[in-house]
CSV table of C-alpha atoms in Angstrom, one decimal:
chain,number,residue,atom,x,y,z
K,1,MET,CA,75.1,110.0,82.6
K,2,ILE,CA,78.1,107.5,82.4
K,3,LEU,CA,79.3,108.8,85.8
K,4,LEU,CA,75.9,108.3,87.4
K,5,THR,CA,75.6,104.8,85.9
K,6,TYR,CA,79.0,103.9,87.3
K,7,LYS,CA,78.0,105.3,90.7
K,8,SER,CA,74.8,103.3,90.6
K,9,LEU,CA,76.7,100.1,89.8
K,10,LEU,CA,79.1,100.8,92.7
K,11,LEU,CA,76.1,101.3,95.0
K,12,LYS,CA,74.4,98.1,93.9
K,13,ALA,CA,77.6,96.2,94.3
K,14,PHE,CA,78.1,97.6,97.8
K,15,LEU,CA,74.5,96.8,98.8
K,16,VAL,CA,74.7,93.2,97.4
K,17,GLY,CA,78.1,92.7,99.1
K,18,SER,CA,76.9,94.1,102.4
K,19,PHE,CA,73.8,91.8,102.3
K,20,SER,CA,76.0,88.8,101.6
K,21,LEU,CA,78.4,89.7,104.4
K,22,ILE,CA,75.4,90.1,106.8
K,23,THR,CA,74.1,86.7,105.7
K,24,ILE,CA,77.5,85.1,106.0
K,25,SER,CA,78.0,86.7,109.5
K,26,TYR,CA,74.7,85.4,110.6
K,27,VAL,CA,75.6,81.9,109.6
K,28,PHE,CA,79.1,82.0,111.1
K,29,GLY,CA,77.7,83.6,114.2
K,30,LEU,CA,75.1,80.9,114.7
K,31,GLU,CA,75.4,78.7,117.7
K,32,ARG,CA,75.4,74.9,117.3
K,33,ILE,CA,71.9,73.4,117.9
K,34,ARG,CA,71.3,69.7,118.1
K,35,TRP,CA,67.7,68.8,118.8
K,36,LYS,CA,65.8,65.6,119.0
K,37,VAL,CA,62.5,65.6,117.1
K,38,GLN,CA,59.8,62.9,116.9
K,39,ALA,CA,57.1,62.7,114.2
K,40,GLY,CA,53.6,62.2,115.5
K,41,PHE,CA,52.5,61.0,112.1
K,42,ALA,CA,53.5,58.1,109.8
K,43,GLY,CA,53.6,57.9,106.0
K,44,GLU,CA,55.9,59.2,103.4
K,45,ASP,CA,53.5,61.9,102.1
K,46,ILE,CA,53.8,63.6,105.5
K,47,GLU,CA,57.2,62.4,106.7
K,48,GLY,CA,59.0,63.1,103.4
K,49,PRO,CA,58.3,66.9,103.3
K,50,PHE,CA,58.9,67.1,107.1
K,51,LYS,CA,62.4,65.5,106.9
K,52,ASN,CA,63.2,67.6,103.8
K,53,MET,CA,62.5,70.7,105.9
K,54,PHE,CA,65.1,69.7,108.4
K,55,GLU,CA,67.6,69.1,105.7
K,56,ASN,CA,66.9,72.6,104.4
K,57,ILE,CA,67.5,74.0,107.9
K,58,LYS,CA,70.7,72.1,108.1
K,59,THR,CA,71.8,73.4,104.7
K,60,ILE,CA,70.9,77.1,105.3
K,61,SER,CA,72.6,77.1,108.7
K,62,GLU,CA,75.7,75.5,107.2
K,63,GLY,CA,75.2,72.5,109.5
K,64,LYS,CA,74.9,74.6,112.6
K,65,ILE,CA,71.2,73.6,113.2
K,66,THR,CA,70.4,69.9,113.0
K,67,PHE,CA,67.5,67.8,114.1
K,68,ARG,CA,67.9,64.1,115.0
K,69,TYR,CA,64.7,62.5,113.6
K,70,TYR,CA,62.7,59.8,115.4
K,71,LYS,CA,59.8,58.0,113.8
K,72,SER,CA,56.2,58.0,115.1
K,73,ASN,CA,55.8,56.4,118.6
K,74,SER,CA,59.5,55.5,118.7
K,75,ARG,CA,60.9,57.6,121.6
K,76,VAL,CA,57.7,58.4,123.4
K,77,PRO,CA,54.1,57.4,122.6
K,78,ASN,CA,52.4,59.9,120.3
K,79,ASN,CA,49.7,60.7,122.9
K,80,GLU,CA,52.6,61.8,125.3
K,81,LEU,CA,54.4,64.1,122.8
K,82,TRP,CA,53.5,67.2,124.8
K,83,SER,CA,54.9,65.9,128.1
K,84,GLY,CA,57.8,64.3,126.2
K,85,VAL,CA,58.8,67.7,124.8
K,86,ARG,CA,58.0,69.6,128.0
K,87,GLU,CA,60.0,67.3,130.2
K,88,GLY,CA,63.0,67.2,127.8
K,89,ASN,CA,62.8,63.6,126.6
K,90,LEU,CA,62.5,65.3,123.2
K,91,ASP,CA,63.4,68.9,122.2
K,92,SER,CA,60.7,69.1,119.6
K,93,ALA,CA,57.9,67.1,117.9
K,94,PHE,CA,55.9,67.3,114.7
K,95,ALA,CA,52.3,67.0,115.9
K,96,GLY,CA,48.9,68.6,115.9
K,97,SER,CA,47.3,70.6,118.8
K,98,SER,CA,44.6,67.9,118.8
K,99,PHE,CA,47.0,65.5,120.4
K,100,ASN,CA,46.3,67.2,123.7
K,101,ALA,CA,42.7,68.2,123.0
K,102,LYS,CA,41.3,65.7,125.5
K,103,LYS,CA,42.8,67.7,128.3
K,104,ILE,CA,42.4,71.1,126.6
K,105,PRO,CA,39.4,70.9,124.2
K,106,ALA,CA,40.0,74.5,122.9
K,107,LEU,CA,43.1,73.2,121.1
K,108,MET,CA,40.9,71.8,118.4
K,109,PHE,CA,40.6,75.3,117.0
K,110,PHE,CA,44.3,75.2,116.1
K,111,THR,CA,44.2,71.9,114.3
K,112,ALA,CA,40.8,71.4,112.6
K,113,ILE,CA,37.3,72.5,113.5
K,114,PRO,CA,33.9,71.8,111.9
K,115,PHE,CA,32.9,74.3,109.2
K,116,GLY,CA,36.2,76.0,109.8
K,117,PRO,CA,38.0,78.5,107.5
K,118,ARG,CA,40.4,77.8,104.7
K,119,LEU,CA,44.1,78.3,105.3
K,120,ILE,CA,44.3,82.0,104.4
K,121,GLU,CA,41.4,83.0,106.7
K,122,TYR,CA,42.8,80.8,109.5
K,123,LYS,CA,46.2,82.4,109.3
K,124,ALA,CA,44.5,85.9,109.1
K,125,TRP,CA,42.8,85.1,112.4
K,126,MET,CA,46.0,83.8,113.9
K,127,GLN,CA,48.2,86.6,112.9
K,128,TYR,CA,45.9,89.6,112.9
K,129,GLY,CA,42.8,88.5,114.8
K,130,GLY,CA,44.3,87.5,118.2
K,131,GLY,CA,44.4,83.7,117.6
K,132,GLN,CA,48.2,83.4,117.9
K,133,THR,CA,48.3,85.4,121.1
K,134,ILE,CA,45.8,83.0,122.7
K,135,LYS,CA,47.6,80.0,121.4
K,136,ASN,CA,51.0,81.2,122.6
K,137,LYS,CA,49.5,81.7,126.1
K,138,ILE,CA,48.2,78.2,126.2
K,139,TYR,CA,51.5,76.7,125.0
K,140,LYS,CA,53.6,78.8,127.3
K,141,GLN,CA,51.6,77.5,130.3
K,142,ASN,CA,52.4,74.0,129.2
K,143,GLY,CA,56.2,74.7,128.7
K,144,LEU,CA,56.0,74.7,124.8
K,145,TYR,CA,56.3,76.9,121.8
K,146,SER,CA,54.5,76.1,118.6
K,147,ILE,CA,54.9,77.0,114.9
K,148,ASP,CA,52.4,76.1,112.2
K,149,CYS,CA,54.3,73.9,109.8
K,150,MET,CA,52.0,71.9,107.5
K,151,SER,CA,48.5,72.1,106.1
K,152,VAL,CA,46.3,69.4,104.7
K,153,PRO,CA,43.2,70.3,102.6
K,154,PRO,CA,39.7,69.2,103.3
K,155,GLU,CA,39.1,65.6,104.1
K,156,SER,CA,36.3,63.8,102.1
K,157,GLY,CA,33.0,63.7,103.9
K,158,GLY,CA,33.0,60.0,104.7
K,159,TRP,CA,32.7,56.6,103.1
K,160,PHE,CA,29.3,54.8,103.4
K,161,LYS,CA,28.2,51.3,102.4
K,162,LYS,CA,24.7,52.7,101.5
K,163,ARG,CA,23.7,55.9,100.0
K,164,MET,CA,22.1,58.3,102.4
K,165,LYS,CA,18.6,59.3,101.1
K,166,SER,CA,18.3,61.7,104.1
K,167,LEU,CA,19.9,62.4,107.4
K,168,GLU,CA,17.4,60.0,108.9
K,169,ASP,CA,19.5,57.2,107.4
K,170,LEU,CA,22.4,58.1,109.7
K,171,LYS,CA,20.4,56.9,112.7
K,172,GLY,CA,21.9,53.7,114.1
K,173,LEU,CA,24.9,53.8,111.7
K,174,ARG,CA,28.2,52.5,113.1
K,175,MET,CA,30.9,54.8,111.9
K,176,ARG,CA,34.6,55.2,112.4
K,177,VAL,CA,35.2,58.9,113.2
K,178,TYR,CA,38.3,60.6,114.4
K,179,PRO,CA,37.7,61.8,117.9
K,180,GLY,CA,36.7,65.5,118.0
K,181,TYR,CA,33.7,67.7,117.4
K,182,GLY,CA,32.9,66.1,114.1
K,183,ALA,CA,32.1,62.9,116.1
K,184,TYR,CA,29.9,64.8,118.4
K,185,ILE,CA,27.9,66.2,115.5
K,186,PHE,CA,27.4,62.8,114.0
K,187,GLN,CA,26.2,61.5,117.3
K,188,LYS,CA,23.5,64.2,117.4
K,189,PHE,CA,22.0,62.5,114.3
K,190,GLY,CA,22.1,59.1,115.9
K,191,VAL,CA,25.4,57.8,114.5
K,192,LYS,CA,27.2,55.3,116.8
K,193,THR,CA,30.8,56.7,116.4
K,194,LYS,CA,33.8,54.5,117.0
K,195,GLN,CA,37.5,55.3,117.4
K,196,VAL,CA,39.5,52.9,115.2
K,197,GLY,CA,43.2,53.1,114.5
K,198,LEU,CA,44.3,53.7,110.9
K,199,MET,CA,45.5,50.2,110.3
K,200,ASP,CA,42.3,48.6,111.7
K,201,ILE,CA,39.7,50.5,109.6
K,202,MET,CA,39.6,48.0,106.8
K,203,LYS,CA,39.5,45.1,109.3
K,204,GLU,CA,36.5,46.7,111.0
K,205,PHE,CA,34.7,46.9,107.7
K,206,GLU,CA,35.6,43.3,106.8
K,207,LYS,CA,34.3,42.0,110.1
K,208,GLY,CA,31.1,44.0,109.8
K,209,PHE,CA,31.8,46.1,112.9
K,210,ILE,CA,31.3,49.4,111.1
K,211,ASP,CA,29.0,50.6,108.3
K,212,ALA,CA,30.9,53.8,107.4
K,213,ALA,CA,34.2,55.6,108.0
K,214,GLU,CA,36.0,58.9,107.6
K,215,PHE,CA,39.7,59.0,107.3
K,216,SER,CA,41.4,61.7,105.3
K,217,ILE,CA,41.9,63.4,101.9
K,218,PRO,CA,41.0,61.3,98.7
K,219,SER,CA,44.7,60.4,97.9
K,220,TRP,CA,45.1,58.9,101.4
K,221,ASP,CA,41.7,57.2,101.3
K,222,LEU,CA,42.7,55.7,98.0
K,223,PHE,CA,45.9,54.4,99.5
K,224,LEU,CA,44.0,52.8,102.4
K,225,GLY,CA,41.5,51.2,100.0
K,226,LEU,CA,38.3,52.6,101.7
K,227,HIS,CA,36.5,52.4,98.3
K,228,LYS,CA,36.8,48.6,98.4
K,229,ALA,CA,34.7,48.5,101.6
K,230,ALA,CA,32.3,51.4,101.2
K,231,LYS,CA,31.2,52.6,97.7
K,232,TYR,CA,29.7,56.0,98.5
K,233,ASN,CA,32.2,58.8,99.1
K,234,TYR,CA,30.6,62.0,100.3
K,235,TYR,CA,31.8,65.6,99.9
K,236,PRO,CA,32.6,68.1,101.3
K,237,GLY,CA,34.4,67.1,104.6
K,238,TRP,CA,32.6,69.7,106.7
K,239,TYR,CA,34.1,68.3,110.0
K,240,GLN,CA,37.7,69.0,109.0
K,241,PRO,CA,38.0,71.6,106.2
K,242,THR,CA,41.6,72.5,107.0
K,243,THR,CA,44.0,70.5,109.1
K,244,ILE,CA,47.1,72.3,110.6
K,245,MET,CA,50.1,70.4,111.8
K,246,GLU,CA,52.8,72.1,113.9
K,247,LEU,CA,56.3,71.9,115.2
K,248,ILE,CA,56.2,72.1,119.0
K,249,ILE,CA,59.4,73.0,120.8
K,250,ASN,CA,60.4,73.0,124.5
K,251,LYS,CA,59.9,76.6,125.5
K,252,LYS,CA,63.1,76.9,127.5
K,253,LYS,CA,65.1,75.6,124.5
K,254,TRP,CA,63.3,78.0,122.1
K,255,ASP,CA,63.9,81.0,124.4
K,256,GLY,CA,67.6,80.0,124.7
K,257,ILE,CA,68.5,80.2,121.0
K,258,SER,CA,69.5,83.2,119.0
K,259,MET,CA,67.1,85.4,116.9
K,260,ALA,CA,68.9,84.2,113.7
K,261,ALA,CA,68.3,80.6,114.6
K,262,LYS,CA,64.6,81.3,115.3
K,263,ILE,CA,64.3,83.1,112.0
K,264,ILE,CA,65.7,80.1,110.1
K,265,ILE,CA,63.4,77.6,111.8
K,266,ASN,CA,60.3,79.9,111.5
K,267,THR,CA,61.0,80.5,107.8
K,268,ALA,CA,61.5,76.8,107.0
K,269,CYS,CA,58.1,76.1,108.7
K,270,GLU,CA,56.3,78.9,106.8
K,271,SER,CA,57.8,77.5,103.5
K,272,LEU,CA,56.6,74.0,104.3
K,273,LEU,CA,53.1,75.3,105.2
K,274,LEU,CA,52.7,76.8,101.7
K,275,LYS,CA,54.4,74.0,99.9
K,276,SER,CA,52.3,71.3,101.6
K,277,THR,CA,49.1,73.1,100.8
K,278,ILE,CA,50.0,73.4,97.2
K,279,LYS,CA,51.2,69.8,96.9
K,280,PHE,CA,48.3,68.1,98.7
K,281,ASN,CA,45.7,70.0,96.7
K,282,ALA,CA,47.4,69.2,93.5
K,283,MET,CA,47.3,65.4,94.3
K,284,GLN,CA,43.5,65.2,94.8
K,285,PRO,CA,42.0,65.4,91.3
K,286,LYS,CA,44.1,62.4,90.1
K,287,ALA,CA,43.1,60.4,93.2
K,288,MET,CA,39.4,61.2,92.8
K,289,LYS,CA,39.5,60.1,89.1
K,290,GLU,CA,41.2,56.8,90.2
K,291,LEU,CA,38.6,56.3,92.9
K,292,LYS,CA,35.8,56.6,90.4
K,293,LYS,CA,37.6,54.3,88.0
K,294,GLN,CA,37.8,51.7,90.7
K,295,GLY,CA,34.1,51.9,91.4
K,296,ALA,CA,33.6,54.7,94.0
K,297,THR,CA,30.5,56.9,93.7
K,298,LEU,CA,31.2,60.5,94.6
K,299,VAL,CA,28.2,62.1,96.3
K,300,SER,CA,27.7,65.7,97.5
K,301,TRP,CA,25.9,66.5,100.8
K,302,LYS,CA,22.8,68.5,100.1
K,303,ASP,CA,22.9,72.2,101.1
K,304,SER,CA,20.0,71.5,103.5
K,305,GLU,CA,22.0,68.7,105.1
K,306,LEU,CA,25.0,70.8,105.5
K,307,GLN,CA,22.9,73.5,107.2
K,308,GLU,CA,21.6,70.9,109.7
K,309,PHE,CA,25.2,69.7,110.4
K,310,LYS,CA,26.3,73.4,110.9
K,311,LYS,CA,23.3,74.1,113.2
K,312,ALA,CA,24.4,71.1,115.3
K,313,TRP,CA,28.0,72.4,115.5
K,314,LEU,CA,26.9,75.8,116.6
K,315,GLU,CA,24.8,74.2,119.4
K,316,ILE,CA,27.8,72.1,120.5
K,317,ALA,CA,30.1,75.2,120.5
K,318,GLU,CA,27.7,77.1,122.7
K,319,GLU,CA,27.4,74.1,125.1
K,320,GLU,CA,31.2,73.8,125.3
K,321,SER,CA,31.6,77.5,125.9
K,322,ALA,CA,29.2,77.4,128.8
K,323,LYS,CA,31.2,74.8,130.7
K,324,ASP,CA,34.8,75.7,129.6
K,325,PRO,CA,36.1,79.3,130.0
K,326,LEU,CA,39.1,78.7,127.8
K,327,PHE,CA,37.0,77.2,125.0
K,328,ALA,CA,34.7,80.2,125.3
K,329,GLU,CA,37.7,82.6,125.0
K,330,VAL,CA,39.1,80.9,121.9
K,331,TYR,CA,35.7,80.5,120.3
K,332,GLN,CA,34.7,84.1,120.9
K,333,SER,CA,38.0,85.3,119.3
K,334,TYR,CA,37.5,82.9,116.4
K,335,LYS,CA,33.9,83.7,115.8
K,336,SER,CA,34.3,87.4,116.2
K,337,PHE,CA,37.1,87.4,113.6
K,338,ARG,CA,35.2,85.2,111.1
K,339,ASP,CA,32.0,87.4,111.4
K,340,GLN,CA,34.1,90.5,110.5
K,341,TYR,CA,36.1,88.7,107.8
K,342,ALA,CA,32.8,87.6,106.1
K,343,ILE,CA,32.4,91.2,104.9
K,344,TRP,CA,35.3,90.5,102.6
K,345,GLY,CA,35.4,86.7,102.3
K,346,ASP,CA,31.8,86.3,101.3
K,347,ARG,CA,32.0,88.9,98.6
K,348,ALA,CA,35.6,88.9,97.3
K,349,TYR,CA,35.9,85.4,95.9
K,350,LEU,CA,33.9,83.5,93.2
K,351,LYS,CA,31.9,80.7,94.7
């Protein structure tokens, strides 16, 4: 028994030592990578975790992999991040696929889509339902490689000066809505949607140019002060249930680095994806309490209203599929997986 224990200890020591040597050899064998990266978003809540991820990559790689950080709109305009990375003005960028959705509408499925899935179901589609394969094909054609790197939970369902007694009250309403399919849905109910930059939303309210607005999660809505301009805060944010942010990398640069370097960068992104989901969800109860304390009224969309919004989305999805083959391909993959997943998803979790 003593001999066996001694041999077991030797075996454990050998395995631990071997693993350590392998890890050390990977680090010492890494090439030096110096990449320029620009953020497509501003704000410490987003930039802080993102910059911390790069510090972690630098630490894990013993300084072999470093990213030179550029703030939003500093090296290239944010709406040109794709071309900036593709053409080599940047090596990488922290963005969302929606940044290029005007040219390729199907990309919205990889950032945020009305009545879309929660993060787990989204990643299940991506990794096991064909979503990642389609996304990789699109990005490869554009000279890019993409890694999901951050997740933001559901936005609130909008801020309104007046309480909506029915969906009829939406008709003629002037509302700041982020460009995308959520805006198209509101338009079907007579809303006059308007694209307004983050820093101009409150000014638009003050000047009487808008009657309502959607921005983001409660903690960021609180920071912006939307409750001071519009009292009624609706939930849930059906037009953007989950928002995915990504690290895009020049495809030639990505293909040219070692597998060890790829694993380090991929793992860092996967870690941030989980950490950001946990952190942002944890922040919202406190923010919502503060919003109520400062006079906001939290309102839930009626089930019948949500069904009407969803019906409008399904109509739009079919219309887009009829005129855009790539949109149709992504939508079919997405819809097919969700229909199958519902066998599990609709029964496994408490509502």
